[in-house]
Amino acid sequence: MWNEITEKLHEVLRNVMPQVDVVLGWERGFNPLRIKPVVVRSEKDISRLVWNPFCVQNLTGYLVKNPAVIAGEGKKVAVCVKGCDSRSLVALIQEHFLDRDRLLIIGVPCQGTIDWRLVMKKIGNTTTVFNAHIEDGILRIEHSGGLEQMSIESVLLRRCLRCAYPNPVIYDVLIGETVTPRIDKSELYRNVAQFEQKSLEERRNFWIDVLSRCVRCYACRNACPLCICQDWCIAERRDPKWVTQRPTIKDIFIFHSIHALHLAGRCTECGECERVCPVGIPVMFIKEKLNEINLRLFSYEAGLDPQAVPPLLTFNPHEAGI
Amino acid sequence: MTPAKKAKKKIEEKIFIPQEKLNEVLERLSKHFRVWVPVLSSSSNGWTVEFRPFTIESEPFFTRQSTMPPKSVILPQGETLFQYEYVKNSDDPSKQDLILKETINAEKTLVFGARPCDVRGFVICDWVFLRGLYLDVYYKSRRENTLFATLVCQDADDACFCSSVGGGPGDMEGSDIRITSTSEGFVLEGLNDRAKEVISLCECDPPSEEQSRDAQRIQEEAKNRIIGSLDVSGSVEAVKGQFQNMGVWRDIAESCLSCGVCTYVCPTCYCFTITDEIQGLKGERLRSWDSCMFHQYTQEASGHNPRPTKLERYRNRLGHKFCYFPLRYGGVIACCGCGRCIRSCPVSIDIRSAVERVKEVHSNACVCS
């Protein structure tokens, strides 16, 4: 099935190639579980592209972060997006970082993306992963230790288990059939509500425990398509200096708070911050809480309507609920 | 000369620690040493393994390479170089005196369960901090007070390539004790004089003949295993030759996020920054991990940045390990082949194929000209 969709993707791209001069997509990495983003500039390289549940990366950040992938005059950039990625695009269009007319959006409905770490945990320590095949929700891995089968549901990234928007919300071409969301919108902040049942002490200890592992590599920030301060991030500014270089929980907490607050009302929950964390900190969980507040106060969900203005980017003295 | 090399011939002491006795032994050792062990992090996705100081609740985890290397044992992420305080001069109140306080504090430390690649990281860093132009007293004091009990590695995956860069799953350079994990427990062998104290503190019996044979078989297998197929020869010339060919660096690093994951999980990335962290009249001079992937790393006071984008920064990381370092330190490749940068990279950039690509482009360019 994934091979067929990949072929369809190639076909669509070959057709649109006269309009575009650069394509952002995914290609196979060093093993079948590891996919990497690729920028394709000629028709002969289109065959490198793939689409399957290992295509974890949100590619939209490459359109805005220096050196940004841009099209030549009169041409467009073709960008492949899953449901969550498409919401990042909407947010970037809303904030005028991207011009919709210069994009050719290839939407791919997504059945969930796979966490390679969970797969490796199940198959143990092997020398080589030869093949990964997905059919009817079952992932079959051929590796040097033998053959292993598992359900896709058991190895999905956390962000995918709570996904209400698997289908692209904005696109020019849609490849493959739309899928039924895993959860209903009303359930989006179930985990937040559950967590808030815990005592303050328990919540504090949870965050101290997980954040104490943070090494301040800033992958969460750099992978976020909406973290647009880039080289001028407050975390590293020395003049004025806001955050010390100490690796203590206080400084780590300040960084993550700033990161989350800058995304209040803007975060589209693509979960890249959490996926890229090398030490498994549930970074997106902080933003989920902010989005829950955002929904409650402003009835607003980020990244759905390119015409809408995010609540914290506007000012209305008659706002209800404040 | 590294400690392991000095007394390589004196291999005598051998003990066996049964699996169920491990924590008891480590607790005994932790009365004399600060003992670091790899442990599975709590409340994560059940994947992250880090080195943490041993406590009685620790459950050492040896069946997978740690996510973070034990680098911070010798090179802490944040290290106070000294503390200072401004005080009024009692004779002349219009003047201020500066009081400096030394903070070097190197405890006797034992790293239990590092892997050959992890320790090789320190062997490589030694060139910079102990054998280069400057002697780093902070590094030296910790290095001298730290012993490594190293696991013969049986857990390579397809990101590992230690054999390609001079190491191997059984390589014991820089280690003081060899640990061989067998089905029932751990065979420990002292590799030098420094190991004797640790071995005797374990208060364990020598291994049975069968346990010894088991360990030997595992060591033999490790010795014969070739992990990785990268050929690093010619990397120095290739990087030099393709330095200005931005096309090749774009091919390799266009998808780079310019985050610091690869450098922070790397046992041989030792770059640091120094900041004064001051509050009121008291402060400390702090040395903390820096990353050549960051914009600030080469930002000059004038505003100019010689490495303005991720492409120049990635070129530097690869160039440092496979060209500039070997040029300065007698051909030593500044990479231990642990594969962490490959495994942890959010966009799956593979330094092995990057080196191969630069070499390939370089050899094609040479043929043409």
XYZ file of C-alpha atoms in Angstrom:
691
model
C 0.000 0.000 0.000
C 2.761 2.454 0.961
C 4.665 1.670 -2.201
C 1.591 2.482 -4.254
C 1.067 5.792 -2.474
C 4.754 6.578 -2.900
C 4.436 5.913 -6.631
C 1.376 8.129 -6.784
C 3.420 10.838 -5.052
C 6.141 10.509 -7.693
C 3.577 10.728 -10.457
C 1.931 13.839 -9.009
C 5.303 15.513 -8.530
C 6.412 14.761 -12.080
C 3.215 16.399 -13.289
C 3.656 19.552 -11.246
C 7.389 19.848 -11.784
C 7.022 22.585 -14.443
C 5.425 24.849 -11.795
C 7.870 24.140 -9.011
C 11.626 24.177 -8.837
C 12.121 22.584 -5.465
C 10.355 19.803 -3.561
C 10.485 19.160 0.167
C 9.853 15.540 1.013
C 11.168 12.491 2.818
C 13.653 9.827 1.790
C 14.984 6.652 3.351
C 17.717 7.134 5.949
C 20.343 4.755 7.235
C 17.843 2.003 7.965
C 14.188 1.386 7.055
C 12.982 2.821 10.372
C 14.815 6.083 9.864
C 13.550 8.523 7.306
C 15.175 11.852 6.594
C 13.991 15.089 5.044
C 15.265 15.768 1.540
C 15.199 18.741 -0.772
C 14.779 17.697 -4.402
C 15.648 20.106 -7.194
C 15.477 17.997 -10.314
C 12.998 15.575 -11.790
C 15.422 12.674 -11.746
C 15.619 12.842 -7.932
C 11.866 12.574 -7.420
C 12.226 8.794 -7.206
C 14.189 9.253 -3.967
C 11.047 10.396 -2.171
C 8.932 8.092 -0.025
C 5.763 8.332 2.008
C 5.043 5.891 4.849
C 4.450 5.945 8.639
C 8.182 6.389 9.275
C 8.044 9.888 7.720
C 8.036 11.554 11.108
C 9.534 14.959 10.368
C 7.495 18.121 9.938
C 9.097 19.749 6.902
C 7.464 23.154 7.092
C 10.202 24.690 9.244
C 12.607 24.410 6.302
C 10.468 26.941 4.447
C 11.149 29.689 6.958
C 14.363 28.919 8.803
C 17.646 30.253 7.554
C 18.820 29.266 4.971
C 15.186 28.804 3.931
C 14.218 26.571 1.048
C 12.699 28.986 -1.448
C 11.635 28.814 -5.049
C 13.074 30.820 -7.895
C 11.113 33.706 -9.337
C 7.739 32.713 -10.708
C 8.067 29.209 -9.323
C 6.679 27.411 -6.311
C 7.991 25.175 -3.571
C 6.226 21.839 -3.358
C 6.010 20.648 0.223
C 4.692 17.320 1.523
C 2.563 17.624 4.647
C 0.738 15.309 7.026
C -2.326 16.593 8.866
C -0.343 18.087 11.726
C 2.272 19.595 9.416
C -0.428 21.292 7.359
C -1.559 23.148 10.483
C 1.951 24.531 10.893
C 1.716 25.809 7.339
C -1.566 27.531 8.130
C 0.003 29.207 11.168
C 2.998 30.366 9.135
C 0.696 31.757 6.441
C -1.398 33.550 9.100
C 1.697 35.211 10.475
C 2.900 36.229 7.010
C 6.027 34.121 7.065
C 4.832 32.296 3.992
C 3.031 33.331 0.870
C 0.331 30.768 0.062
C 0.691 31.503 -3.651
C 4.302 30.378 -3.664
C 3.471 26.965 -2.209
C 2.276 23.814 -3.832
C 1.022 21.765 -0.933
C 1.006 17.988 -1.312
C -1.232 16.677 1.432
C -0.847 13.132 2.706
C -3.520 11.777 5.083
C -1.696 10.144 7.958
C -2.491 6.969 9.881
C 0.048 7.836 12.557
C 3.825 7.962 12.627
C 6.118 5.442 14.251
C 8.564 5.971 17.095
C 11.723 4.052 16.105
C 12.728 3.848 19.748
C 9.605 1.872 20.618
C 10.273 -0.491 17.710
C 13.881 -1.026 18.768
C 12.730 -1.700 22.314
C 10.517 -4.488 21.015
C 13.024 -6.105 18.705
C 15.921 -5.857 21.120
C 19.510 -5.166 20.212
C 20.120 -6.210 16.676
C 22.913 -5.531 14.291
C 20.836 -4.592 11.322
C 17.233 -3.819 10.449
C 16.806 -5.097 6.891
C 13.199 -4.423 6.164
C 10.072 -2.861 7.613
C 6.749 -3.713 6.063
C 3.361 -2.368 7.093
C 0.077 -3.957 6.117
C -3.339 -3.685 7.782
C -2.017 -2.002 10.895
C 0.691 -4.610 11.451
C 4.382 -3.752 11.265
C 6.681 -6.596 10.237
C 10.363 -6.104 10.883
C 13.045 -8.279 9.356
C 16.255 -7.913 11.291
C 19.408 -9.845 11.896
C 17.822 -11.412 14.974
C 14.829 -12.732 13.034
C 11.330 -11.603 12.181
C 9.133 -9.592 14.516
C 5.521 -8.459 14.223
C 3.753 -5.767 16.159
C 0.675 -3.623 15.843
C 1.280 -0.099 14.615
C -0.795 1.226 17.512
C 1.768 -0.133 19.960
C 4.661 1.831 18.454
C 3.102 5.183 17.568
C 4.502 8.468 18.813
C 2.516 9.977 21.681
C 1.485 12.893 19.475
C -0.199 10.477 17.060
C -2.152 8.676 19.765
C -3.873 11.987 20.547
C -4.279 13.215 16.968
C -7.600 14.718 15.928
C -6.351 16.115 12.615
C -4.739 13.312 10.566
C -5.947 14.838 7.284
C -4.274 17.935 5.874
C -6.371 21.040 6.519
C -4.832 22.863 3.560
C -3.515 21.363 0.318
C -3.418 21.601 -3.449
C -3.161 17.887 -4.116
C -4.231 15.144 -1.770
C -2.542 11.766 -2.091
C -4.269 8.708 -0.706
C -7.603 8.396 1.053
C -8.609 10.478 4.042
C -8.490 8.685 7.369
C -10.740 8.711 10.414
C -9.242 10.665 13.295
C -7.973 8.524 16.160
C -9.677 10.714 18.740
C -12.465 13.261 18.766
C -11.643 16.949 19.219
C -13.435 16.908 22.572
C -10.856 14.463 23.900
C -7.779 16.476 22.956
C -6.957 17.626 26.468
C -7.996 14.504 28.346
C -4.419 13.894 29.431
C -4.075 17.444 30.701
C -7.237 17.069 32.776
C -6.007 13.753 34.160
C -2.645 15.216 35.078
C -4.328 18.084 36.876
C -6.033 15.614 39.197
C -2.631 15.119 40.774
C -1.483 17.199 43.708
C 0.734 20.237 43.143
C 3.552 18.387 44.828
C 3.220 15.422 42.444
C 3.096 17.647 39.394
C 6.095 19.614 40.569
C 8.063 16.415 41.154
C 7.090 15.083 37.742
C 8.459 18.150 35.993
C 11.604 18.240 38.107
C 12.188 14.588 37.278
C 11.726 14.868 33.517
C 13.277 18.304 33.060
C 16.359 17.400 35.071
C 17.356 15.269 32.086
C 17.331 18.263 29.710
C 20.773 18.969 28.251
C 19.713 22.242 26.608
C 20.558 21.011 23.120
C 17.641 23.156 21.905
C 16.457 20.495 19.472
C 12.888 21.139 20.682
C 13.267 24.769 19.718
C 15.025 24.212 16.416
C 12.622 21.544 15.225
C 9.610 23.750 15.949
C 8.437 25.371 12.718
C 6.914 28.221 14.717
C 9.994 29.011 16.819
C 10.990 31.831 14.525
C 13.428 33.853 16.663
C 16.087 31.419 15.391
C 19.583 32.756 16.058
C 18.197 35.459 18.341
C 16.615 33.165 20.902
C 16.370 34.608 24.391
C 17.959 31.425 25.777
C 21.318 32.317 24.301
C 21.216 36.099 24.183
C 24.068 37.503 26.204
C 23.165 41.150 25.948
C 20.824 41.400 27.678
C 21.309 38.079 29.368
C 18.132 36.432 30.572
C 19.063 32.816 31.226
C 22.303 31.560 32.745
C 24.299 28.707 31.223
C 23.953 26.652 34.409
C 22.425 23.227 33.746
C 20.262 23.493 36.843
C 16.558 22.780 36.966
C 15.756 26.478 37.530
C 17.405 27.580 34.287
C 16.052 24.618 32.357
C 12.564 25.396 33.599
C 12.897 29.045 32.576
C 13.956 28.042 29.064
C 11.062 25.623 28.598
C 8.602 28.141 30.013
C 9.771 30.813 27.595
C 9.671 28.347 24.713
C 6.106 27.333 25.582
C 4.840 30.848 26.268
C 6.139 32.081 22.928
C 3.926 29.425 21.383
C 0.811 30.165 23.394
C -2.085 30.271 20.974
C 0.245 29.482 18.076
C 1.342 25.888 18.728
C -0.341 23.505 16.321
C 0.649 20.393 18.310
C 2.744 18.761 15.604
C 4.765 17.299 18.473
C 8.147 17.758 16.827
C 9.566 19.309 20.036
C 8.834 16.102 21.855
C 9.812 13.713 19.086
C 13.273 15.209 18.629
C 14.167 15.311 22.326
C 17.161 12.991 22.691
C 16.308 12.195 26.306
C 12.553 11.660 26.008
C 11.130 14.708 27.792
C 7.379 15.156 27.069
C 7.957 18.734 25.972
C 4.668 19.054 24.091
C 2.705 18.401 27.264
C 3.497 21.942 28.468
C 2.074 23.345 25.257
C -1.003 21.153 25.507
C -1.897 22.891 28.739
C -1.485 26.294 27.101
C -3.627 25.211 24.182
C -6.279 23.936 26.551
C -6.409 27.400 28.181
C -6.466 28.941 24.731
C -9.431 26.841 23.686
C -11.294 27.562 26.904
C -10.710 31.337 26.846
C -10.832 32.141 23.168
C -12.475 29.092 21.563
C -9.469 29.072 19.280
C -7.466 26.225 17.819
C -4.238 27.138 16.103
C -3.489 26.348 12.487
C -6.927 25.650 11.078
C -7.986 28.806 9.257
C -5.446 30.810 7.223
C -7.659 33.920 7.514
C -7.974 33.838 11.319
C -5.765 35.904 13.616
C -4.296 34.024 16.603
C -5.752 35.484 19.827
C -2.469 36.667 21.279
C -1.531 38.413 18.056
C -4.501 40.734 18.310
C -5.975 43.081 20.884
C -9.645 43.458 21.580
C -10.722 45.302 24.742
C -14.223 43.817 24.486
C -12.961 40.264 24.504
C -15.283 37.942 26.386
C -13.768 35.771 29.079
C -10.870 38.012 30.092
C 50.582 7.642 27.893
C 47.182 6.491 29.090
C 46.929 4.728 32.448
C 45.878 1.458 30.857
C 48.953 1.259 28.701
C 51.442 1.748 31.534
C 50.800 -1.569 33.198
C 49.196 -3.670 30.560
C 51.154 -6.791 31.489
C 49.979 -7.098 35.088
C 46.710 -8.872 34.439
C 46.088 -11.180 37.365
C 43.106 -10.188 39.417
C 39.848 -11.701 38.281
C 36.559 -11.952 40.130
C 32.993 -12.942 39.423
C 30.010 -10.851 40.556
C 26.793 -12.862 40.448
C 23.909 -10.880 38.918
C 21.948 -10.804 42.174
C 24.945 -9.519 44.128
C 25.690 -6.593 41.805
C 23.926 -3.869 43.783
C 25.456 -5.106 47.018
C 28.924 -4.855 45.456
C 28.249 -1.444 43.939
C 27.010 -0.180 47.283
C 30.200 -1.373 48.907
C 32.239 0.382 46.222
C 30.241 3.581 46.589
C 31.526 3.978 50.133
C 34.968 4.554 48.629
C 34.187 5.963 45.201
C 31.527 8.060 43.565
C 30.191 5.262 41.375
C 28.422 6.107 38.108
C 26.237 3.489 36.460
C 23.988 3.511 33.389
C 20.332 3.535 34.433
C 17.032 3.635 32.597
C 15.397 7.026 33.161
C 12.158 6.992 35.095
C 8.942 8.281 33.526
C 10.278 8.553 29.993
C 9.393 6.523 26.933
C 11.357 3.705 28.496
C 14.250 4.298 26.152
C 16.586 6.908 27.622
C 19.596 5.476 29.436
C 21.928 7.821 31.298
C 24.850 7.573 33.640
C 23.834 8.610 37.144
C 25.591 8.315 40.517
C 24.739 4.952 42.057
C 22.266 4.820 44.914
C 20.799 1.772 46.576
C 17.626 2.233 44.493
C 19.571 2.217 41.202
C 18.849 -0.523 38.711
C 21.929 -0.596 36.491
C 21.030 -1.140 32.852
C 23.649 -2.829 30.679
C 21.866 -4.281 27.662
C 21.881 -1.207 25.447
C 24.305 1.620 24.891
C 23.445 4.651 27.048
C 21.670 7.519 25.298
C 24.028 10.062 26.836
C 27.673 9.008 27.132
C 29.444 9.250 30.510
C 31.166 12.421 29.223
C 29.792 14.567 32.038
C 31.700 12.554 34.637
C 34.916 14.211 33.463
C 33.473 17.184 31.569
C 30.376 18.287 33.482
C 27.795 20.204 31.493
C 28.258 23.121 33.866
C 31.441 23.413 35.886
C 32.389 26.207 38.294
C 35.975 27.213 37.535
C 36.113 29.519 40.553
C 33.847 31.639 42.680
C 34.347 35.313 43.389
C 33.010 38.074 45.559
C 33.529 41.831 45.578
C 34.012 43.284 49.078
C 34.735 46.772 50.307
C 38.373 47.443 51.045
C 38.508 48.035 54.809
C 41.364 50.566 54.525
C 39.920 52.516 51.626
C 36.117 52.196 51.361
C 36.179 53.723 47.876
C 37.959 50.618 46.615
C 36.731 47.085 46.148
C 38.669 43.915 46.781
C 38.050 40.725 44.869
C 38.004 37.470 46.780
C 38.587 34.384 44.694
C 37.699 30.888 45.818
C 39.133 27.787 44.207
C 36.544 25.139 43.457
C 38.401 22.144 42.058
C 36.938 19.165 43.793
C 37.730 15.862 42.174
C 36.349 12.939 44.125
C 37.576 9.412 43.613
C 35.236 8.158 40.944
C 34.432 4.849 39.300
C 32.468 4.582 36.070
C 30.957 1.101 36.055
C 29.592 -0.228 32.793
C 30.814 2.266 30.221
C 31.482 0.824 26.774
C 34.756 0.801 24.835
C 33.511 3.673 22.615
C 32.606 5.769 25.662
C 36.084 5.399 27.132
C 37.730 5.981 23.793
C 36.009 9.359 23.878
C 38.173 10.313 26.848
C 41.308 8.880 25.251
C 40.649 11.278 22.358
C 39.829 14.247 24.635
C 43.116 13.608 26.505
C 44.973 14.894 23.460
C 43.347 18.274 23.878
C 43.224 18.678 27.636
C 46.368 16.833 28.729
C 48.699 16.507 25.781
C 48.140 19.646 23.761
C 49.389 23.197 24.151
C 47.612 23.718 27.457
C 47.168 21.504 30.462
C 43.624 21.720 31.772
C 43.844 21.269 35.536
C 40.119 20.731 35.971
C 40.028 17.934 33.418
C 43.279 16.473 34.679
C 42.231 16.284 38.318
C 39.030 14.478 37.457
C 40.621 12.231 34.867
C 43.289 11.114 37.320
C 40.723 10.374 39.987
C 38.409 8.408 37.743
C 38.584 4.691 37.011
C 36.750 2.976 34.203
C 35.292 -0.487 34.509
C 34.363 -1.140 30.902
C 31.902 -3.592 29.466
C 32.952 -5.818 26.593
C 30.316 -4.694 24.100
C 27.849 -7.259 22.726
C 25.157 -4.815 21.686
C 26.081 -3.080 18.442
C 23.268 -1.842 16.231
C 23.347 -0.480 12.697
C 24.447 3.014 13.730
C 27.618 1.682 15.415
C 30.971 1.895 13.626
C 33.642 1.712 16.331
C 35.936 -0.575 14.316
C 36.115 2.019 11.530
C 37.762 4.613 13.762
C 40.358 2.556 15.575
C 38.210 1.048 18.320
C 36.263 -2.165 18.609
C 33.752 -3.917 20.856
C 36.547 -5.429 22.932
C 38.912 -2.435 22.906
C 40.160 -1.674 26.430
C 42.362 1.343 25.772
C 41.838 3.840 28.585
C 40.052 1.318 30.783
C 41.178 0.038 34.164
C 38.903 -2.954 34.545
C 37.321 -5.216 31.962
C 33.756 -6.347 32.643
C 32.453 -9.299 30.711
C 28.742 -9.820 31.124
C 27.887 -13.530 31.071
C 24.531 -15.224 31.520
C 24.909 -15.449 35.308
C 26.782 -12.303 36.169
C 29.902 -10.301 35.523
C 33.548 -11.336 35.251
C 35.832 -8.449 36.283
C 39.515 -8.315 35.405
C 41.963 -5.667 36.527
C 43.964 -4.246 33.663
C 46.449 -2.214 35.707
C 47.611 -1.452 39.238
C 44.892 1.124 39.785
C 42.289 -1.604 39.440
C 43.529 -3.615 42.418
C 41.786 -1.487 45.035
C 38.444 -1.766 43.262
C 38.754 -5.503 42.701
C 39.593 -6.188 46.319
C 36.803 -3.917 47.604
C 34.303 -6.021 45.663
C 34.993 -8.913 48.035
C 34.021 -11.474 45.436
C 35.340 -14.933 44.579
C 37.324 -15.652 41.453
C 35.226 -16.974 38.571
C 34.774 -20.711 38.198
C 36.512 -22.369 35.294
C 33.264 -22.386 33.341
C 32.574 -18.715 34.039
C 36.111 -17.895 32.956
C 35.660 -19.861 29.751
C 32.366 -18.108 29.060
C 33.980 -14.713 29.519
C 36.888 -15.648 27.338
C 34.608 -16.801 24.556
C 32.687 -13.502 24.676
C 35.939 -11.527 24.649
C 37.211 -13.547 21.730
C 34.001 -12.927 19.791
C 34.181 -9.209 20.516
C 37.778 -9.111 19.360
C 36.866 -10.706 16.074
C 33.815 -8.595 15.338
C 34.159 -5.753 12.887
C 31.589 -3.050 13.596
C 31.014 -0.614 10.761
C 32.425 -0.357 7.268
C 33.430 3.301 6.972
C 36.858 3.837 5.445
C 38.273 7.037 6.955
C 41.491 7.020 4.961
C 41.816 10.126 2.834
C 39.244 12.076 4.877
C 41.802 14.763 5.743
C 42.585 15.570 2.117
C 38.938 15.277 1.068
C 37.682 17.775 3.658
C 40.513 20.181 2.858
C 39.912 19.817 -0.858
C 36.135 20.271 -0.676
C 36.127 22.995 1.980
C 34.800 25.611 -0.411
C 32.533 23.325 -2.384
C 29.317 24.451 -0.678
C 27.282 22.219 -2.999
C 28.481 19.081 -1.273
C 27.882 20.543 2.185
C 24.382 21.543 1.114
C 23.676 17.977 -0.040
C 24.798 16.661 3.327
C 23.438 19.222 5.753
C 20.503 20.940 4.118
C 18.148 19.050 6.415
C 20.205 19.836 9.551
C 18.200 21.605 12.275
C 21.305 23.233 13.703
C 20.413 21.861 17.131
C 23.022 20.580 19.546
C 21.932 16.934 19.822
C 24.852 15.434 17.881
C 27.439 17.376 19.859
C 25.889 16.789 23.268
C 25.488 13.028 22.828
C 29.027 12.795 21.407
C 31.755 11.380 23.683
C 34.445 13.321 21.801
C 32.777 16.737 21.420
C 34.456 18.775 24.113
C 33.786 22.406 23.104
C 32.802 24.711 25.912
C 31.908 28.308 26.563
C 32.856 30.382 29.588
C 30.431 32.797 31.201
C 30.410 34.864 34.379
C 27.239 34.111 36.245
C 26.923 36.919 38.766
C 24.215 38.051 41.120
C 24.856 41.175 43.162
C 28.455 41.130 44.311
C 28.895 37.351 44.201
C 29.388 35.167 41.202
C 31.092 32.264 39.565
C 32.974 31.696 36.378
C 31.206 28.854 34.674
C 32.429 26.549 31.981
C 29.548 24.884 30.164
C 29.031 22.710 27.118
C 28.864 24.599 23.857
C 28.024 23.316 20.402
C 29.523 24.225 17.044
C 26.023 23.731 15.658
C 24.906 26.935 17.377
C 24.949 30.352 15.758
C 26.433 31.936 18.894
C 29.421 29.602 18.824
C 31.346 31.695 16.299
C 29.465 34.974 16.674
C 32.041 37.747 16.819
C 31.741 40.960 18.819
C 31.639 42.960 15.600
C 28.464 41.184 14.565
C 30.226 39.176 11.871
C 29.797 35.428 11.967
C 32.238 33.352 9.929
C 29.867 30.378 10.065
C 26.577 32.104 9.324
C 24.497 29.044 8.435
C 24.111 25.411 9.395
C 26.073 24.374 6.323
C 29.311 25.966 7.535
C 28.591 24.672 11.018
C 28.062 21.099 9.901
C 31.186 21.311 7.748
C 33.052 22.339 10.857
C 31.797 19.434 12.936
C 32.723 16.875 10.332
C 35.953 18.678 9.448
C 37.030 18.892 13.066
C 36.633 15.188 13.635
C 37.974 13.878 10.343
C 40.442 16.551 9.232
C 41.574 19.305 11.615
C 41.961 17.085 14.679
C 43.997 14.391 12.895
C 46.119 17.138 11.342
C 46.938 18.543 14.762
C 47.188 15.357 16.793
C 49.180 12.866 14.800
C 46.428 11.436 12.622
C 43.981 10.677 15.435
C 40.375 10.715 14.193
C 38.261 12.567 16.767
C 35.382 10.111 16.570
C 34.843 6.953 18.600
C 32.211 5.437 16.309
C 29.554 5.117 19.010
C 26.881 6.111 16.499
C 24.999 8.339 18.954
C 24.945 11.350 16.619
C 23.405 9.160 13.929
C 20.903 7.476 16.198
C 19.763 10.611 18.024
C 19.679 12.983 15.056
C 16.072 14.155 14.661
C 16.532 14.204 10.873
C 18.684 11.056 10.574
C 21.856 12.711 9.290
C 24.513 10.009 9.060
C 28.083 11.175 9.591
C 29.384 7.982 7.942
C 27.688 8.676 4.650
C 28.647 12.345 4.973
C 32.344 11.410 5.165
C 31.915 8.983 2.286
C 30.166 11.632 0.208
C 32.910 14.222 0.741
C 35.525 11.615 -0.149
C 33.620 10.548 -3.236
C 33.162 14.112 -4.493
C 36.815 14.798 -3.793
C 38.085 11.764 -5.653
C 35.878 12.581 -8.661
C 37.160 16.159 -8.650
C 40.746 14.894 -8.565
C 40.231 12.578 -11.526
C 38.780 15.392 -13.640
C 41.518 17.960 -13.015
